[in-house]
Coordinates of N, CA and C in Angstrom, one line a residue:
K12 N 102.5 120.9 101.0 CA 103.2 120.5 102.2 C 102.4 121.0 103.4
A13 N 101.7 122.2 103.3 CA 100.9 122.7 104.4 C 99.7 121.8 104.6
L14 N 99.1 121.3 103.6 CA 98.0 120.3 103.7 C 98.5 119.1 104.5
A15 N 99.6 118.5 104.1 CA 100.1 117.3 104.7 C 100.4 117.6 106.2
E16 N 101.0 118.7 106.5 CA 101.2 119.1 107.9 C 99.9 119.2 108.7
A17 N 98.9 119.8 108.1 CA 97.6 119.9 108.7 C 97.0 118.5 109.0
L18 N 97.2 117.6 108.1 CA 96.7 116.2 108.2 C 97.5 115.5 109.3
R19 N 98.7 115.8 109.4 CA 99.6 115.2 110.4 C 99.1 115.5 111.8
I20 N 98.6 116.7 112.1 CA 98.2 117.1 113.4 C 96.7 116.9 113.7
N21 N 95.9 116.8 112.6 CA 94.5 116.7 112.8 C 94.1 115.3 113.2
K22 N 93.3 115.2 114.2 CA 92.9 113.9 114.7 C 91.4 113.6 114.5
T23 N 90.7 114.5 113.8 CA 89.2 114.3 113.6 C 88.7 114.3 112.2
L24 N 89.5 114.8 111.2 CA 89.0 114.7 109.8 C 88.9 113.3 109.3
Q25 N 87.7 113.0 108.8 CA 87.5 111.6 108.3 C 87.4 111.5 106.8
S26 N 87.0 112.6 106.1 CA 86.9 112.6 104.6 C 87.6 113.8 104.1
L27 N 88.4 113.5 103.0 CA 89.1 114.6 102.3 C 88.9 114.5 100.8
W28 N 88.3 115.5 100.2 CA 88.0 115.5 98.8 C 89.0 116.5 98.1
L29 N 89.9 115.9 97.3 CA 90.9 116.7 96.6 C 90.9 116.5 95.1
Q30 N 89.8 116.0 94.6 CA 89.8 115.7 93.2 C 89.8 117.0 92.4
E31 N 90.4 116.9 91.2 CA 90.5 118.1 90.3 C 91.1 119.3 90.9
N32 N 92.2 119.1 91.7 CA 92.9 120.2 92.3 C 94.3 120.5 91.8
K33 N 94.6 119.8 90.7 CA 95.9 119.9 90.0 C 97.1 119.6 91.0
L34 N 96.8 118.6 91.9 CA 97.8 118.1 92.8 C 98.9 117.4 92.0
G35 N 100.1 117.7 92.3 CA 101.2 117.0 91.6 C 101.8 115.9 92.6
D36 N 102.9 115.3 92.1 CA 103.5 114.3 92.9 C 104.1 114.7 94.2
E37 N 104.6 115.9 94.3 CA 105.1 116.4 95.6 C 104.0 116.4 96.6
A38 N 102.8 116.9 96.3 CA 101.7 116.9 97.2 C 101.2 115.5 97.5
G39 N 101.1 114.7 96.4 CA 100.7 113.3 96.5 C 101.6 112.5 97.5
K40 N 102.9 112.6 97.3 CA 103.8 111.9 98.2 C 103.7 112.4 99.6
A41 N 103.5 113.6 99.8 CA 103.4 114.2 101.2 C 102.1 113.6 101.8
I42 N 101.1 113.6 101.1 CA 99.8 113.0 101.7 C 100.0 111.5 102.0
A43 N 100.7 110.8 101.1 CA 101.0 109.4 101.3 C 101.8 109.2 102.6
E44 N 102.8 110.0 102.8 CA 103.6 109.9 104.0 C 102.8 110.1 105.3
V45 N 101.8 111.0 105.2 CA 101.0 111.3 106.4 C 100.1 110.1 106.6
L46 N 99.6 109.4 105.6 CA 98.7 108.2 105.7 C 99.4 107.1 106.6
K47 N 100.7 107.1 106.6 CA 101.4 106.1 107.4 C 101.1 106.1 108.8
T48 N 100.8 107.3 109.3 CA 100.5 107.5 110.8 C 99.2 108.1 111.1
N49 N 98.4 108.5 110.1 CA 97.1 109.1 110.4 C 96.1 108.1 110.8
T50 N 95.4 108.4 111.9 CA 94.4 107.4 112.4 C 93.0 107.9 112.4
S51 N 92.7 108.9 111.6 CA 91.3 109.4 111.6 C 90.7 109.4 110.1
L52 N 91.6 109.6 109.1 CA 91.1 109.7 107.8 C 90.5 108.4 107.3
Q53 N 89.3 108.4 106.8 CA 88.7 107.2 106.3 C 88.4 107.2 104.8
D54 N 88.2 108.4 104.3 CA 87.9 108.5 102.8 C 88.9 109.6 102.2
L55 N 89.6 109.2 101.2 CA 90.5 110.1 100.5 C 90.2 110.0 99.0
F56 N 89.8 111.2 98.4 CA 89.5 111.3 97.0 C 90.5 112.1 96.3
L57 N 91.3 111.5 95.5 CA 92.4 112.1 94.8 C 92.2 112.0 93.2
S58 N 91.0 111.8 92.8 CA 90.8 111.6 91.4 C 91.0 112.8 90.5
D59 N 91.4 112.6 89.3 CA 91.5 113.7 88.3 C 92.6 114.7 88.7
N60 N 93.7 114.3 89.1 CA 94.9 115.1 89.4 C 96.0 114.5 88.5
P61 N 97.0 115.3 88.2 CA 98.1 114.7 87.4 C 99.1 113.9 88.3
L62 N 98.6 113.0 89.1 CA 99.5 112.2 89.9 C 100.0 111.0 89.1
S63 N 101.3 110.7 89.3 CA 101.9 109.6 88.5 C 102.2 108.4 89.4
D64 N 103.0 107.5 88.8 CA 103.4 106.3 89.5 C 104.2 106.6 90.8
E65 N 104.8 107.7 90.8 CA 105.6 108.1 92.0 C 104.7 108.2 93.2
T66 N 103.6 108.9 93.0 CA 102.6 109.0 94.1 C 101.9 107.7 94.3
G67 N 101.5 107.0 93.3 CA 100.8 105.7 93.4 C 101.7 104.7 94.2
T68 N 103.0 104.7 94.0 CA 103.8 103.8 94.7 C 103.9 104.2 96.2
A69 N 104.0 105.5 96.5 CA 104.0 106.0 97.8 C 102.7 105.7 98.5
L70 N 101.6 105.8 97.8 CA 100.3 105.5 98.5 C 100.2 104.0 98.8
A71 N 100.7 103.1 97.9 CA 100.7 101.7 98.2 C 101.5 101.4 99.4
E72 N 102.7 102.0 99.5 CA 103.5 101.8 100.7 C 102.8 102.2 102.0
A73 N 102.1 103.4 101.9 CA 101.4 103.9 103.1 C 100.2 103.0 103.4
L74 N 99.5 102.5 102.4 CA 98.4 101.6 102.7 C 98.8 100.3 103.4
R75 N 100.0 99.9 103.3 CA 100.4 98.7 104.0 C 100.4 98.8 105.5
T76 N 100.6 100.1 106.0 CA 100.6 100.3 107.4 C 99.4 101.0 108.0
N77 N 98.6 101.7 107.1 CA 97.4 102.4 107.5 C 96.3 101.5 107.7
N78 N 95.6 101.5 108.9 CA 94.5 100.6 109.2 C 93.2 101.4 109.3
T79 N 93.2 102.6 108.9 CA 92.0 103.4 109.1 C 91.3 103.8 107.8
L80 N 92.0 104.0 106.7 CA 91.4 104.3 105.5 C 90.5 103.3 104.9
Q81 N 89.3 103.7 104.5 CA 88.3 102.7 104.0 C 88.0 102.9 102.5
Q82 N 88.4 104.1 102.0 CA 88.1 104.4 100.6 C 89.2 105.3 100.0
L83 N 89.7 104.8 98.9 CA 90.7 105.6 98.2 C 90.3 105.7 96.7
T84 N 90.2 106.9 96.2 CA 89.8 107.1 94.8 C 91.0 107.8 94.1
V85 N 91.5 107.1 93.1 CA 92.6 107.7 92.4 C 92.4 107.6 90.9
S86 N 91.1 107.5 90.5 CA 90.8 107.4 89.0 C 91.2 108.7 88.4
G87 N 91.5 108.7 87.1 CA 91.8 109.9 86.3 C 93.1 110.4 86.5
N88 N 94.0 109.6 87.1 CA 95.4 110.0 87.3 C 96.3 109.2 86.3
R89 N 97.5 109.4 86.3 CA 98.4 108.7 85.3 C 99.1 107.5 86.0
L90 N 98.3 106.6 86.5 CA 98.9 105.4 87.2 C 99.0 104.3 86.2
S91 N 100.1 103.6 86.2 CA 100.3 102.5 85.3 C 99.5 101.3 85.9
D92 N 99.3 100.3 85.1 CA 98.7 99.0 85.5 C 99.5 98.4 86.6
E93 N 100.8 98.5 86.6 CA 101.7 97.9 87.6 C 101.5 98.6 88.9
V94 N 101.4 99.9 88.9 CA 101.2 100.6 90.2 C 99.8 100.3 90.7
K95 N 98.8 100.2 89.9 CA 97.4 99.9 90.3 C 97.4 98.5 91.0
Q96 N 98.2 97.6 90.5 CA 98.4 96.3 91.1 C 99.0 96.4 92.5
L97 N 100.0 97.2 92.6 CA 100.7 97.5 93.9 C 99.6 98.0 94.9
L98 N 98.8 98.9 94.5 CA 97.7 99.4 95.4 C 96.8 98.3 95.8
R99 N 96.4 97.5 94.8 CA 95.5 96.3 95.2 C 96.1 95.4 96.2
E100 N 97.4 95.1 96.0 CA 98.1 94.2 96.9 C 98.3 94.8 98.3
A101 N 98.4 96.1 98.3 CA 98.6 96.8 99.6 C 97.4 96.7 100.5
V102 N 96.2 96.5 99.9 CA 95.0 96.4 100.8 C 94.4 95.0 100.9
V103 N 95.1 94.0 100.5 CA 94.6 92.7 100.6 C 94.3 92.4 102.1
G104 N 93.1 91.9 102.4 CA 92.8 91.6 103.8 C 92.3 92.8 104.6
K105 N 92.2 93.9 103.9 CA 91.7 95.2 104.6 C 90.4 95.6 104.0
P106 N 89.6 96.2 104.8 CA 88.3 96.7 104.2 C 88.4 98.0 103.5
V107 N 89.2 98.1 102.5 CA 89.5 99.3 101.7 C 88.9 99.2 100.3
F108 N 88.1 100.2 100.0 CA 87.5 100.2 98.6 C 88.4 101.1 97.8
L109 N 89.0 100.6 96.7 CA 89.8 101.3 95.8 C 89.0 101.6 94.5
H110 N 89.0 102.9 94.1 CA 88.4 103.2 92.9 C 89.5 103.8 92.0
M111 N 89.8 103.0 90.9 CA 90.9 103.3 90.0 C 90.4 103.4 88.6

């Protein structure tokens, strides 16, 4: 939650590398919530964490309104094919590279 709050007020951070940090769904959903309004983050690396469909769904929802993110890496998490499809659909027409 502290990280999400820092992202909420930070207006300059462009890349955030959080792979292999044992982030769970609580942290993942908090980051997704921040993405809805963050206008500086361009690259977010969340690979190899124990994130589940709960976080994946929250990220997909956030990507529908976020127009700044250019790269999202979520490989090595526990995302189902259905949630991966939600993520793909959320970025249709946007210049976002998804690595799943």
